[in-house]
PDB file of C-alpha atoms in Angstrom:
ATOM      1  CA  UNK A   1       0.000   0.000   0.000  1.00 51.00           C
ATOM      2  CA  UNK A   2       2.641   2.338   1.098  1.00 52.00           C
ATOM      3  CA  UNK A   3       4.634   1.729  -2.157  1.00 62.00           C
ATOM      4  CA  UNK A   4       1.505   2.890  -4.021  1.00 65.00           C
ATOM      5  CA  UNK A   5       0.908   5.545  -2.759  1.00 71.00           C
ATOM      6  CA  UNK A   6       4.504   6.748  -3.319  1.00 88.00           C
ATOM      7  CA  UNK A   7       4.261   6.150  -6.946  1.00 88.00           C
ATOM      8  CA  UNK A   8       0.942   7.715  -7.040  1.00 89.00           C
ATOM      9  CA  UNK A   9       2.146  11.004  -4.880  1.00 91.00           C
ATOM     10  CA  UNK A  10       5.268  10.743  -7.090  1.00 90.00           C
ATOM     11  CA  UNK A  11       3.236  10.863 -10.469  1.00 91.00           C
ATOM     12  CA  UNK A  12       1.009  13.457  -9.219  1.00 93.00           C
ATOM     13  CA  UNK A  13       4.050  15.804  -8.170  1.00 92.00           C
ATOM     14  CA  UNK A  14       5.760  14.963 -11.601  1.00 92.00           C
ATOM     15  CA  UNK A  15       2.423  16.248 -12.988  1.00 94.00           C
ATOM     16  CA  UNK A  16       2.094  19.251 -10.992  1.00 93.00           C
ATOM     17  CA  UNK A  17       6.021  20.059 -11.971  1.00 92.00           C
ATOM     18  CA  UNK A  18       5.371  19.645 -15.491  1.00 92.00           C
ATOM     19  CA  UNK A  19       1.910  22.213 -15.248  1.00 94.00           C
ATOM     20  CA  UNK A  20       4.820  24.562 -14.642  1.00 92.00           C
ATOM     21  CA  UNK A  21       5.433  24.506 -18.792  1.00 93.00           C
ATOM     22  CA  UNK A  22       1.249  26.555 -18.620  1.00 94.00           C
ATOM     23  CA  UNK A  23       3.155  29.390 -18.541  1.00 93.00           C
ATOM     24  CA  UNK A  24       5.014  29.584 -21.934  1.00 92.00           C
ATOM     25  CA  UNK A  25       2.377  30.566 -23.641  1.00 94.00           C
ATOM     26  CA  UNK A  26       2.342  33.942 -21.588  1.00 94.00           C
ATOM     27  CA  UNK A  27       6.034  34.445 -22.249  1.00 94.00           C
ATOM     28  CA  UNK A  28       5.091  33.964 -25.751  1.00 95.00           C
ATOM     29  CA  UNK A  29       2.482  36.338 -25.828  1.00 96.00           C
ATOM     30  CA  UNK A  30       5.023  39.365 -24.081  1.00 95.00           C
ATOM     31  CA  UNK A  31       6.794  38.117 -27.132  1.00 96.00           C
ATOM     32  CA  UNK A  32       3.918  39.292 -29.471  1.00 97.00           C
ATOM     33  CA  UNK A  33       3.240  42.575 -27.036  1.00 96.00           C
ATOM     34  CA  UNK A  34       7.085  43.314 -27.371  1.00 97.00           C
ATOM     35  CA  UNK A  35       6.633  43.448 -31.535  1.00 97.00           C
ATOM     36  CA  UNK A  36       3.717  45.621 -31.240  1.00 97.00           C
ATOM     37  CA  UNK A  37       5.550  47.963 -28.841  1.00 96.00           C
ATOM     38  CA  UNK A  38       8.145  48.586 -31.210  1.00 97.00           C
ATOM     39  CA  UNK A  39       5.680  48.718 -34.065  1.00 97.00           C
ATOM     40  CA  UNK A  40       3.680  51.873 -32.273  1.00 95.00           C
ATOM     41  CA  UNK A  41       8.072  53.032 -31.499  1.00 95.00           C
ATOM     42  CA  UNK A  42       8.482  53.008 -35.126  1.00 95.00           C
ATOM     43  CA  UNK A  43       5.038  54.664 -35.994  1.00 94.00           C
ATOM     44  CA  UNK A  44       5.419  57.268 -33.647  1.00 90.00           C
ATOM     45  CA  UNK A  45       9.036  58.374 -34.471  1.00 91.00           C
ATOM     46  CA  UNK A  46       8.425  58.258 -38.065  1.00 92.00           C
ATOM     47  CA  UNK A  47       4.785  60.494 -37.588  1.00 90.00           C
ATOM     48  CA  UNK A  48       7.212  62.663 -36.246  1.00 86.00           C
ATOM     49  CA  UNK A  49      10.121  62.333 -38.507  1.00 86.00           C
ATOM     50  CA  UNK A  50       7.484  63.874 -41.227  1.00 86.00           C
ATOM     51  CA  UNK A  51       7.017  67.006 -39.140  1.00 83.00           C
ATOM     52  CA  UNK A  52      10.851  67.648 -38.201  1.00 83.00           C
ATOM     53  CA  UNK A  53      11.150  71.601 -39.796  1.00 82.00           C
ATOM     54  CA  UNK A  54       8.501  72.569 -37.673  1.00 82.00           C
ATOM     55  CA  UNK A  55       9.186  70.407 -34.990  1.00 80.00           C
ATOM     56  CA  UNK A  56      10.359  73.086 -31.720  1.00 80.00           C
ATOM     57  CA  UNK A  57      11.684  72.357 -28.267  1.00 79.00           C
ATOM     58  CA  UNK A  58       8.776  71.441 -26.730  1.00 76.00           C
ATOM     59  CA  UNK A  59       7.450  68.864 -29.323  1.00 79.00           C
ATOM     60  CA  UNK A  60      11.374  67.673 -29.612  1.00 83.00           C
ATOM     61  CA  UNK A  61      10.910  66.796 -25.829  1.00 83.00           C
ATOM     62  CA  UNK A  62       7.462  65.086 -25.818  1.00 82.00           C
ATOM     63  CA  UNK A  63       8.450  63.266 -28.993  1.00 86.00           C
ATOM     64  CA  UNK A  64      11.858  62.101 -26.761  1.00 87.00           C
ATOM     65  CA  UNK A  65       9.264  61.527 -23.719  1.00 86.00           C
ATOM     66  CA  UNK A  66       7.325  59.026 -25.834  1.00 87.00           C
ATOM     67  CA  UNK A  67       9.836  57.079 -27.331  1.00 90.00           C
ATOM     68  CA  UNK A  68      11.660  56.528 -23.743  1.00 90.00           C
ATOM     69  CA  UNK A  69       8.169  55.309 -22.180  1.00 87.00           C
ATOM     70  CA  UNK A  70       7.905  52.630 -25.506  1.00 91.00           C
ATOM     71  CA  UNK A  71      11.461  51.813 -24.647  1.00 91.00           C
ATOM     72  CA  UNK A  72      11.161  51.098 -20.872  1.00 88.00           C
ATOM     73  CA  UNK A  73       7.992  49.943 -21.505  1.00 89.00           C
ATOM     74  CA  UNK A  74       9.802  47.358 -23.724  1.00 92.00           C
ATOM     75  CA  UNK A  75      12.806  46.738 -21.369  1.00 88.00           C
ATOM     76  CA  UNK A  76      10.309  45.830 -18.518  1.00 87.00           C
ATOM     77  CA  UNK A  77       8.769  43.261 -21.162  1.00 91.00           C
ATOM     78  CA  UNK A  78      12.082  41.860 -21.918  1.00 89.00           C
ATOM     79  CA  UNK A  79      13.166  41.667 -17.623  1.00 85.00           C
ATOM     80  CA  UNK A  80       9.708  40.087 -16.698  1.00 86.00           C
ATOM     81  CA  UNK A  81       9.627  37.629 -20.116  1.00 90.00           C
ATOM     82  CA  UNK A  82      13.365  36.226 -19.216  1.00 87.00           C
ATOM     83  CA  UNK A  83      12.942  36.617 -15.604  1.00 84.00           C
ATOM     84  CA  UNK A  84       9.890  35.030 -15.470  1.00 85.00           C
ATOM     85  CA  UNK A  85      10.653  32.160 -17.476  1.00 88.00           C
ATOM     86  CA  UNK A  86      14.275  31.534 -15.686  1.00 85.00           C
ATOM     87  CA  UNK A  87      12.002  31.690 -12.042  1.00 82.00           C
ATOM     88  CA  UNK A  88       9.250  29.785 -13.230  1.00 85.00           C
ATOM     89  CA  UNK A  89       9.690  27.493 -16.517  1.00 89.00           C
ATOM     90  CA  UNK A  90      13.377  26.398 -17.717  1.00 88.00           C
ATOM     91  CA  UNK A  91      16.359  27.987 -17.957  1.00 83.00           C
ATOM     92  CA  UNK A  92      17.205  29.813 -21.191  1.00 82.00           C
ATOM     93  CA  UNK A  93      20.580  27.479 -22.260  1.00 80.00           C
ATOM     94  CA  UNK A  94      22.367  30.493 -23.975  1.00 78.00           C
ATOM     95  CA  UNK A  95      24.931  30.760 -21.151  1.00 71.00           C
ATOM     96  CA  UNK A  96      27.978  31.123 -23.647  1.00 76.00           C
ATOM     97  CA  UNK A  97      26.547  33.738 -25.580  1.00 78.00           C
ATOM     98  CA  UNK A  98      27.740  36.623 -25.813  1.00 81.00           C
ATOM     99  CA  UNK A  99      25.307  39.209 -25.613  1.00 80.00           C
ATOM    100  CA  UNK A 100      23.196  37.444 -22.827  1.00 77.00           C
ATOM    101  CA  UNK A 101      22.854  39.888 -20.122  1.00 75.00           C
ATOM    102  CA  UNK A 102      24.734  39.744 -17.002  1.00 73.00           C
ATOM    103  CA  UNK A 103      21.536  39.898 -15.133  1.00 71.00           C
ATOM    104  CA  UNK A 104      20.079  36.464 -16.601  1.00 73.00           C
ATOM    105  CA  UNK A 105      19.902  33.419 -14.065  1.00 70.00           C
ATOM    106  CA  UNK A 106      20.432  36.074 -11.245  1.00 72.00           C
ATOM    107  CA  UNK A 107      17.149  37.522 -10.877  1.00 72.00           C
ATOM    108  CA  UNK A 108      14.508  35.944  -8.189  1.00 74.00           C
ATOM    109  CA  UNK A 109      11.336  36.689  -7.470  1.00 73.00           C
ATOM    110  CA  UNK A 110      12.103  39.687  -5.174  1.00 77.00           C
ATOM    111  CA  UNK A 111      14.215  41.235  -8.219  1.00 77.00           C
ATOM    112  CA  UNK A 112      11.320  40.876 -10.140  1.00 78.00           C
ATOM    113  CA  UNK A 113       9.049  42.868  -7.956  1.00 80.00           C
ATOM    114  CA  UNK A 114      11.187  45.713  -7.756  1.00 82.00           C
ATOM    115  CA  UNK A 115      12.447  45.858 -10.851  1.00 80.00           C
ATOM    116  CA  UNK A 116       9.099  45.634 -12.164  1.00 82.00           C
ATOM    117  CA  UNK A 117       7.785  48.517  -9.830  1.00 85.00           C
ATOM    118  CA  UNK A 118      11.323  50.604 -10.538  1.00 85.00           C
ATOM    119  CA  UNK A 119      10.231  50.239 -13.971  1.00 84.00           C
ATOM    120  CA  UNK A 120       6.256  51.220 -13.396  1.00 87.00           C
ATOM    121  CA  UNK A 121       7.476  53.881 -11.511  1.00 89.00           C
ATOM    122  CA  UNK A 122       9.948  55.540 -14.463  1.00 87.00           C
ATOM    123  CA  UNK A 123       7.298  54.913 -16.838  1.00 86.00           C
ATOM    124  CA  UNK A 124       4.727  56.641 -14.860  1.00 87.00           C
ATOM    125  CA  UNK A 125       7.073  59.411 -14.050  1.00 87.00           C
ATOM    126  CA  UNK A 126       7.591  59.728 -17.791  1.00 85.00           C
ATOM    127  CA  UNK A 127       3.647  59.894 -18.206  1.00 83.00           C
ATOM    128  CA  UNK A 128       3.284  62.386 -15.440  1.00 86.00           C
ATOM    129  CA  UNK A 129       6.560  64.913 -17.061  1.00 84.00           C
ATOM    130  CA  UNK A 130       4.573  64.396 -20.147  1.00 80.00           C
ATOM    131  CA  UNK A 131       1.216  66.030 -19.022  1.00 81.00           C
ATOM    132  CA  UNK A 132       2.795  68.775 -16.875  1.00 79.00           C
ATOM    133  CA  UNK A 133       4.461  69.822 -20.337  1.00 76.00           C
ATOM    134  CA  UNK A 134       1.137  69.690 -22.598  1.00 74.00           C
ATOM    135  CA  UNK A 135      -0.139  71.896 -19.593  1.00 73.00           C
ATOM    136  CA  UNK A 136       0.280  75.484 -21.360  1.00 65.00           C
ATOM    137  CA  UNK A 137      -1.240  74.372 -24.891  1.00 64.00           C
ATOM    138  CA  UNK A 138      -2.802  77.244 -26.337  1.00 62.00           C
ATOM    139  CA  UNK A 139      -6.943  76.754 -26.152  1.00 67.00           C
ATOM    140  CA  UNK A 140      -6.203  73.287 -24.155  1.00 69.00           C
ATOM    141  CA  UNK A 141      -8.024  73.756 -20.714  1.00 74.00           C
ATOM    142  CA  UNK A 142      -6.361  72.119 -17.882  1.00 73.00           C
ATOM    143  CA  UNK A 143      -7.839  69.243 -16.220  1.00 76.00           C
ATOM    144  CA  UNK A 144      -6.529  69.483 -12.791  1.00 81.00           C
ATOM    145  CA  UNK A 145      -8.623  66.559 -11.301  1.00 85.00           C
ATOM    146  CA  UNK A 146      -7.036  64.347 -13.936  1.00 84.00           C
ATOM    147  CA  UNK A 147      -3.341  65.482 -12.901  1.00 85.00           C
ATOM    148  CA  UNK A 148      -4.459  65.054  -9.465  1.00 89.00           C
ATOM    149  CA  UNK A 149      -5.545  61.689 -10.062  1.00 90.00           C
ATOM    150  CA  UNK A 150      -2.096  61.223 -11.777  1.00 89.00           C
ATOM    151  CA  UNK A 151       0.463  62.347  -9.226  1.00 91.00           C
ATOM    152  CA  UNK A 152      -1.640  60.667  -6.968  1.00 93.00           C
ATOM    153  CA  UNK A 153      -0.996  57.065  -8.705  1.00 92.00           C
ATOM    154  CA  UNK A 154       2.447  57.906  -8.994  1.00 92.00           C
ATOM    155  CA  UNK A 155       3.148  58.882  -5.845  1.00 93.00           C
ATOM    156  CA  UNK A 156       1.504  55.766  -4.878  1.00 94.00           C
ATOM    157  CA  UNK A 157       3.705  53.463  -7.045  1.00 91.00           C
ATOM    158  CA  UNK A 158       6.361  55.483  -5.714  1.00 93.00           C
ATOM    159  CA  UNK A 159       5.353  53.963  -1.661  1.00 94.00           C
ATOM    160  CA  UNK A 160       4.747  51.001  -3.036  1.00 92.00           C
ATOM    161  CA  UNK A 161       8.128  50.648  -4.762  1.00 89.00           C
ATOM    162  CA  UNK A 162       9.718  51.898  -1.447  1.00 92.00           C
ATOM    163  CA  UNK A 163       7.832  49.415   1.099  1.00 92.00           C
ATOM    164  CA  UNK A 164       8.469  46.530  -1.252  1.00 88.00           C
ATOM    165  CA  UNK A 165      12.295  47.254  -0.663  1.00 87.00           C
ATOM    166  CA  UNK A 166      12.053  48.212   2.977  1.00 90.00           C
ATOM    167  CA  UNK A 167      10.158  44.738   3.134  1.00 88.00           C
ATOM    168  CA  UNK A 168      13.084  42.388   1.313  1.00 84.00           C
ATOM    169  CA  UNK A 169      15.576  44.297   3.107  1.00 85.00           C
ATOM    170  CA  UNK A 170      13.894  43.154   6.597  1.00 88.00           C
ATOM    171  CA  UNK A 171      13.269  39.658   4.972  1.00 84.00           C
ATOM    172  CA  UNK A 172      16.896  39.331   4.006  1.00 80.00           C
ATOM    173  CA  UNK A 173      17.861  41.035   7.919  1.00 81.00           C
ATOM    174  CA  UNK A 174      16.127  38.457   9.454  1.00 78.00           C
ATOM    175  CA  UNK A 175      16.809  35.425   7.444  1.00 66.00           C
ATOM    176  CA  UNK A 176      20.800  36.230   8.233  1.00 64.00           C
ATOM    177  CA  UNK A 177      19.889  36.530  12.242  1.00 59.00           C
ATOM    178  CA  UNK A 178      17.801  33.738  12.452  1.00 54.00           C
ATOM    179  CA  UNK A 179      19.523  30.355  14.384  1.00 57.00           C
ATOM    180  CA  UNK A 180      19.154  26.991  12.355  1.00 53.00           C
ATOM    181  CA  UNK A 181      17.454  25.903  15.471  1.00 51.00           C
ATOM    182  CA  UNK A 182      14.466  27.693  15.221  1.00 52.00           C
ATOM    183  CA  UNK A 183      11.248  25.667  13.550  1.00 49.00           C
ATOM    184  CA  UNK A 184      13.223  22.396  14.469  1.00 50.00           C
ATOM    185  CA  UNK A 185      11.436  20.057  16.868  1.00 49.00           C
ATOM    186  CA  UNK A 186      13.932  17.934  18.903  1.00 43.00           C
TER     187      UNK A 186
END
């Protein structure tokens, strides 16, 4: 009976292991989002290309503004795609490439999370710089509630960002000063 059981347990656990592989499809489909990011990059820059002898300072700098939010936007893809799939799926066997990035295989969870609110953070921070510049538009009336509601977010990704870190840096205090003997029953 015992023995049984153990190859049933084990079958189920290889099972549950293998439901790990669910999650490709996602990584495939940041894949897909990553293409159409750079689709609306190129769009955008080459709208804007068209207008350069009348382009001025102001336009120069929301045009600049827009194509860093596409890019981090993009870079976050790329951190949480190989990230993710390193954490969660397989590891990406590219190890003697060169051009793999020094931060591949080294990433846990905890990385993720704050890289991934470092990086909603700068893009909302690009978002916000972005408004405050369309704010003196000729004939555009200015929505304060909506800027309100926008520093407010960001400010609030902005705590966030900061208590996640506080957080890992007490988890990572207390896992050093914790004795081996603690949870142990004798």
């Amino acid at each position: 009976m015992v023995n049984s059981r153990s190859k049933m347990e084990r079958e189920f656990e290889r099972a549950l292991f293998s439901s790990r592989w669910l999650m490709a499809p996602f990584y495939l489909g940041m894949v897909l989002a990553l293409a159409l990011i750079l689709f609306v990059f190129v769009r955008e820059l080459v709208m804007e290309l068209a207008h350069i002898p009348n382009v001025d300072a102001e336009a120069g700098l929301l045009l600049a503004l827009s194509l860093i939010d596409l890019s981090l936007t993009g870079n976050l893809l790329l951190i949480v795609m190989f990230s993710g799939y390193e954490n969660f799926v397989s590891k990406i066997h590219i190890a003697g490439h060169e051009d793999r990035p020094s931060w591949m295989g080294t990433v846990d969870f905890s990385g993720i999370k704050l890289k991934l609110i470092a990086s909603i953070v700068a893009i909302s921070g690009v978002a916000l710089l972005r408004s405050f510049l369309t704010l003196g538009d000729l004939g555009t009336p200015i929505d304060t509630h909506r800027i309100g509601w926008m520093v407010a977010i960001h400010l609030t990704f902005v705590v966030s960002g900061v208590l996640m870190a506080v957080m890992d840096w007490i988890t990572s205090k207390t896992n050093e000063h914790v004795p081996a003997s603690i949870g142990q029953t004798g």
